[in-house]
Amino acid sequence: MERTQRRTFWPFLTPALLMFSLFFIAPIVFSAWLSFHRWDGISTIEPRGFKNYINLFHDPVFLTSLKNTALILVVGGGLVFVISFAITAVLREMTDRKFVKNVLFFPVLVNPLVFGAMAGLLFRPDGIVNALLDVVGISHPPKWLGEQNLMKMIIAVTVWAGTGFYTTVLMSGVDQIPPTYYEAAELDGAGPWRRFWNVTIPLSWDVITVCAILWTISTIKVFELVLVFGGTVSGAPPNDTYTTALYVYESAFSAKTTRDFGVASAAALVSLVLVTVAAIVLHRMMRRDAVELA
């Protein structure tokens, strides 16, 4: 039986491996090779060695994109998980929470471009937010969409869009915890906070770890919001708002400067390596013995 299972294993797995290799492994390998060359997509490919990587770390725009990506990872992630934990703690005590969970998950179904357009409608100088502030006596509100506030707005909208997803995932783990654990903690005199801290978090730690890694990976893909908030019809967003994803896009397809797929590939590879290292370190830091639920 074991030999039969081994023989049937590869025929079923091979199509998936081929697709994965074709659409994921092959592009990564090609990008790694291209990162050591100069190519505008039309002319002859020219070898450059490590020059693309050296220039990257001397480029203030790329360094800014790394800083902004790290800002979204740390500050945005911290806000997402604090809010998600708070909502989870409240939902755990609710008897009928299905509707609330559906409402919270709804932003996940909406394209980030919609959030950017809606935020622009709300926070423009003559928008709804400033109109409401004027009613309560604040006649000189901040320049919400000014260049100095764009990164804050991008992080805020990212948190708003992502909180529902991570709350839903956390709740899927919390729902698997047997009610008897909470009943025992309540009999011992534990209040809602103590039950959440001593029962919910330890018994859903694996789910929390998965959410943390998913968030870490998602930070290198923040692109549309930056383009919507800071982009114009005639140009890209300000350099101070660049993320690594936008830097890769502008290096490869910019109309302002010469396109260079080699630089774009090098930037993409650096981002991939950094986020991989961050995910591995995070996983090791959060690793703990498995807890089996009776």
Coordinates of C-alpha atoms in Angstrom, one line a residue:
M1 CA 0.0 0.0 0.0
E2 CA 2.8 2.4 0.8
R3 CA 4.5 1.7 -2.5
T4 CA 1.3 2.3 -4.3
Q5 CA 0.8 5.6 -2.4
R6 CA 4.3 6.7 -3.4
R7 CA 3.7 5.8 -7.0
T8 CA 0.5 7.9 -7.1
F9 CA 2.0 10.8 -5.2
W10 CA 4.1 12.2 -8.1
P11 CA 1.5 12.0 -10.8
F12 CA -0.8 14.2 -8.7
L13 CA 1.9 16.5 -7.5
T14 CA 3.8 17.0 -10.9
P15 CA 1.2 19.4 -12.5
A16 CA 1.3 21.7 -9.5
L17 CA 5.1 21.6 -9.4
L18 CA 5.3 22.4 -13.1
M19 CA 2.9 25.4 -12.8
F20 CA 4.7 26.6 -9.7
S21 CA 8.1 26.3 -11.4
L22 CA 6.8 28.1 -14.5
F23 CA 5.1 31.0 -12.9
F24 CA 7.1 31.5 -9.7
I25 CA 10.5 29.8 -9.7
A26 CA 11.4 30.6 -13.3
P27 CA 10.6 34.4 -13.0
I28 CA 12.6 34.6 -9.8
V29 CA 15.6 32.9 -11.4
F30 CA 15.4 35.1 -14.5
S31 CA 15.1 38.2 -12.2
A32 CA 18.2 37.1 -10.3
W33 CA 20.1 36.8 -13.5
L34 CA 18.8 40.1 -14.9
S35 CA 19.8 41.9 -11.7
F36 CA 23.4 41.6 -12.8
H37 CA 22.7 43.3 -16.2
R38 CA 21.4 46.5 -17.8
W39 CA 18.4 46.2 -20.0
D40 CA 15.7 48.7 -21.0
G41 CA 13.4 45.9 -22.5
I42 CA 14.4 46.7 -26.1
S43 CA 18.1 47.1 -26.7
T44 CA 20.8 44.4 -26.1
I45 CA 21.3 43.2 -22.5
E46 CA 24.6 44.4 -21.1
P47 CA 26.4 42.8 -18.1
R48 CA 27.0 45.0 -15.1
G49 CA 28.1 42.7 -12.3
F50 CA 27.2 43.9 -8.8
K51 CA 26.9 47.6 -10.0
N52 CA 23.1 47.5 -9.8
Y53 CA 23.2 46.4 -6.2
I54 CA 25.9 49.0 -5.3
N55 CA 23.9 51.8 -6.9
L56 CA 20.8 50.7 -5.1
F57 CA 22.3 51.3 -1.7
H58 CA 23.6 54.7 -2.8
D59 CA 20.2 55.7 -4.1
P60 CA 18.3 57.8 -1.5
V61 CA 15.0 57.0 -3.1
F62 CA 15.5 53.3 -2.7
L63 CA 16.6 53.8 0.9
T64 CA 13.5 55.8 1.5
S65 CA 11.4 53.1 0.0
L66 CA 13.0 50.6 2.4
K67 CA 12.3 52.9 5.4
N68 CA 8.6 53.4 4.4
T69 CA 8.1 49.6 3.9
A70 CA 9.6 49.0 7.3
L71 CA 7.3 51.7 8.7
I72 CA 4.3 50.0 7.3
L73 CA 5.5 46.7 8.6
V74 CA 6.2 47.8 12.2
V75 CA 3.8 50.8 12.8
G76 CA 1.0 49.5 10.6
G77 CA 1.4 46.0 11.8
G78 CA 1.3 47.1 15.4
L79 CA -1.9 49.1 14.9
V80 CA -3.5 46.2 12.9
F81 CA -2.9 43.6 15.6
V82 CA -3.7 45.9 18.6
I83 CA -7.1 46.7 16.9
S84 CA -7.7 43.1 15.8
F85 CA -6.9 41.8 19.3
A86 CA -9.3 44.4 20.8
I87 CA -12.1 43.5 18.4
T88 CA -11.5 39.8 19.0
A89 CA -11.7 40.3 22.7
V90 CA -15.1 42.0 22.3
L91 CA -16.4 39.5 19.7
R92 CA -15.4 36.6 21.9
E93 CA -17.9 37.8 24.6
M94 CA -20.7 38.4 22.1
T95 CA -23.4 35.7 21.7
D96 CA -24.3 36.6 18.1
R97 CA -21.2 37.8 16.3
K98 CA -21.7 36.4 12.8
F99 CA -23.1 39.7 11.3
V100 CA -20.3 41.7 12.9
K101 CA -17.6 39.4 11.5
N102 CA -19.2 39.7 8.0
V103 CA -19.1 43.5 8.2
L104 CA -15.5 43.5 9.4
F105 CA -14.5 41.2 6.5
F106 CA -16.2 43.3 3.9
P107 CA -13.2 45.7 3.3
V108 CA -11.1 42.7 2.2
L109 CA -13.4 42.3 -0.8
V110 CA -12.9 45.9 -1.9
N111 CA -10.0 46.9 -4.2
P112 CA -7.4 49.2 -2.5
L113 CA -7.9 51.7 -5.3
V114 CA -11.5 52.2 -4.0
F115 CA -10.1 53.0 -0.6
G116 CA -7.7 55.5 -2.0
A117 CA -10.4 57.2 -4.0
M118 CA -12.8 57.2 -1.0
A119 CA -10.1 58.7 1.3
G120 CA -9.4 61.3 -1.3
L121 CA -13.1 62.2 -1.3
L122 CA -13.3 62.3 2.5
F123 CA -10.1 64.2 3.2
R124 CA -9.7 66.7 0.4
P125 CA -9.8 70.4 1.4
D126 CA -13.5 70.7 0.7
G127 CA -14.3 67.1 1.7
I128 CA -16.6 65.7 4.3
V129 CA -14.0 65.5 7.1
N130 CA -13.0 69.1 6.9
A131 CA -16.7 70.1 6.7
L132 CA -17.5 68.2 9.9
L133 CA -14.4 69.8 11.6
D134 CA -15.6 73.2 10.6
V135 CA -19.0 72.5 12.2
V136 CA -17.3 71.9 15.6
G137 CA -15.2 75.0 15.3
I138 CA -11.9 73.7 13.7
S139 CA -11.5 76.1 10.8
H140 CA -7.9 75.2 10.0
P141 CA -7.6 71.4 9.8
P142 CA -4.4 69.7 8.8
K143 CA -3.5 69.2 5.2
W144 CA -4.6 65.6 5.2
L145 CA -3.4 64.9 1.6
G146 CA -0.3 67.2 1.8
E147 CA 3.0 65.6 1.1
Q148 CA 4.0 65.7 4.7
N149 CA 1.0 63.6 5.7
L150 CA 0.7 61.2 2.8
M151 CA 2.6 58.4 4.5
K152 CA 0.5 58.7 7.6
M153 CA -2.7 58.5 5.4
I154 CA -1.3 55.5 3.5
I155 CA -0.6 53.6 6.8
A156 CA -4.0 54.6 8.2
V157 CA -5.9 53.3 5.1
T158 CA -3.7 50.1 5.1
V159 CA -4.7 49.5 8.7
W160 CA -8.3 50.2 8.0
A161 CA -8.3 47.8 5.0
G162 CA -6.4 45.0 6.7
T163 CA -7.9 44.9 10.2
G164 CA -11.1 43.0 9.2
F165 CA -9.1 40.3 7.5
Y166 CA -6.8 39.6 10.5
T167 CA -9.7 39.9 12.9
T168 CA -11.6 37.2 10.9
V169 CA -8.5 34.9 10.8
L170 CA -7.9 35.4 14.6
M171 CA -11.6 34.7 15.3
S172 CA -11.3 31.4 13.3
G173 CA -8.7 30.3 15.7
V174 CA -10.5 31.6 18.8
D175 CA -13.7 29.8 17.8
Q176 CA -11.8 26.4 18.0
I177 CA -11.1 26.9 21.7
P178 CA -13.5 24.8 23.9
P179 CA -15.9 26.9 26.0
T180 CA -14.9 24.8 29.0
Y181 CA -11.6 26.6 29.3
Y182 CA -13.4 30.0 29.6
E183 CA -15.9 28.5 32.1
A184 CA -13.0 27.2 34.2
A185 CA -11.2 30.6 34.1
E186 CA -14.4 32.4 35.0
L187 CA -15.0 30.1 38.0
D188 CA -11.5 30.9 39.1
G189 CA -12.5 34.6 39.1
A190 CA -10.8 35.7 35.9
G191 CA -12.5 38.7 34.2
P192 CA -12.8 39.2 30.4
W193 CA -9.3 40.7 30.1
R194 CA -7.6 37.9 32.1
R195 CA -9.5 35.3 30.1
F196 CA -8.4 36.9 26.9
W197 CA -4.8 37.1 28.0
N198 CA -4.4 33.7 29.7
V199 CA -6.8 31.6 27.6
T200 CA -7.4 33.2 24.2
I201 CA -3.9 34.3 23.2
P202 CA -2.0 31.1 24.3
L203 CA -4.5 28.8 22.7
S204 CA -4.6 30.7 19.4
W205 CA -0.8 31.4 19.2
D206 CA -0.3 29.4 16.0
V207 CA -3.0 31.5 14.3
I208 CA -1.4 34.7 15.6
T209 CA 2.0 33.5 14.2
V210 CA 0.5 32.9 10.8
C211 CA -1.2 36.3 10.8
A212 CA 2.1 38.0 11.7
I213 CA 3.9 36.3 8.8
L214 CA 1.2 37.1 6.3
W215 CA 1.4 40.7 7.3
T216 CA 5.1 40.7 6.9
I217 CA 4.8 39.3 3.4
S218 CA 2.0 41.7 2.5
T219 CA 4.1 44.8 3.3
I220 CA 6.3 44.4 0.2
K221 CA 3.1 44.5 -2.0
V222 CA 1.8 47.9 -0.9
F223 CA 1.6 49.7 -4.2
E224 CA -1.9 50.9 -5.3
L225 CA -2.5 53.1 -2.3
V226 CA 0.7 55.0 -2.7
L227 CA 0.0 55.5 -6.4
V228 CA -3.6 56.7 -5.7
F229 CA -2.7 59.0 -2.8
G230 CA 0.5 60.6 -4.2
G231 CA 0.4 60.0 -8.0
T232 CA -0.8 62.6 -10.5
V233 CA -1.8 62.4 -14.1
S234 CA 1.6 63.6 -15.2
G235 CA 3.9 62.0 -12.6
A236 CA 4.6 59.5 -9.9
P237 CA 4.1 60.0 -6.2
P238 CA 6.6 62.1 -4.2
N239 CA 9.9 60.3 -3.4
D240 CA 9.1 60.5 0.3
T241 CA 6.2 58.1 -0.1
Y242 CA 7.9 55.4 -2.2
T243 CA 7.6 51.8 -1.1
T244 CA 9.8 49.0 -2.5
A245 CA 7.0 47.8 -4.8
L246 CA 6.6 51.3 -6.2
Y247 CA 10.3 51.7 -6.6
V248 CA 10.5 48.5 -8.6
Y249 CA 7.6 49.6 -10.8
E250 CA 9.1 53.1 -11.4
S251 CA 12.5 51.6 -12.2
A252 CA 11.0 49.3 -14.8
F253 CA 8.2 51.4 -16.4
S254 CA 8.9 55.0 -15.5
A255 CA 8.3 57.6 -18.2
K256 CA 10.5 60.1 -16.4
T257 CA 13.8 58.3 -16.6
T258 CA 15.4 55.5 -18.7
R259 CA 13.8 52.2 -18.0
D260 CA 16.2 49.7 -16.4
F261 CA 14.8 46.2 -15.8
G262 CA 18.2 45.3 -14.2
V263 CA 17.8 47.8 -11.4
A264 CA 14.2 46.9 -11.0
S265 CA 15.1 43.2 -10.7
A266 CA 17.9 44.0 -8.2
A267 CA 15.4 46.0 -6.0
A268 CA 12.9 43.3 -6.2
L269 CA 15.4 40.6 -5.2
V270 CA 16.6 42.8 -2.2
S271 CA 13.0 43.2 -1.1
L272 CA 12.4 39.5 -1.4
V273 CA 15.5 38.6 0.6
L274 CA 14.7 41.1 3.3
V275 CA 11.1 40.1 3.8
T276 CA 12.1 36.4 3.7
V277 CA 14.7 37.0 6.5
A278 CA 12.1 39.0 8.4
A279 CA 9.5 36.2 8.1
I280 CA 12.0 33.5 9.2
V281 CA 13.2 35.6 12.2
L282 CA 9.6 36.3 13.2
H283 CA 8.6 32.7 12.9
R284 CA 11.6 31.6 15.1
M285 CA 10.8 34.3 17.7
M286 CA 7.2 33.3 17.9
R287 CA 7.8 29.5 17.8
R288 CA 6.6 27.6 20.9
D289 CA 5.5 24.2 21.8
A290 CA 2.2 23.2 20.3
V291 CA -0.9 23.3 22.5
E292 CA -3.4 20.5 22.0
L293 CA -7.0 21.2 22.7
A294 CA -8.9 18.5 24.6

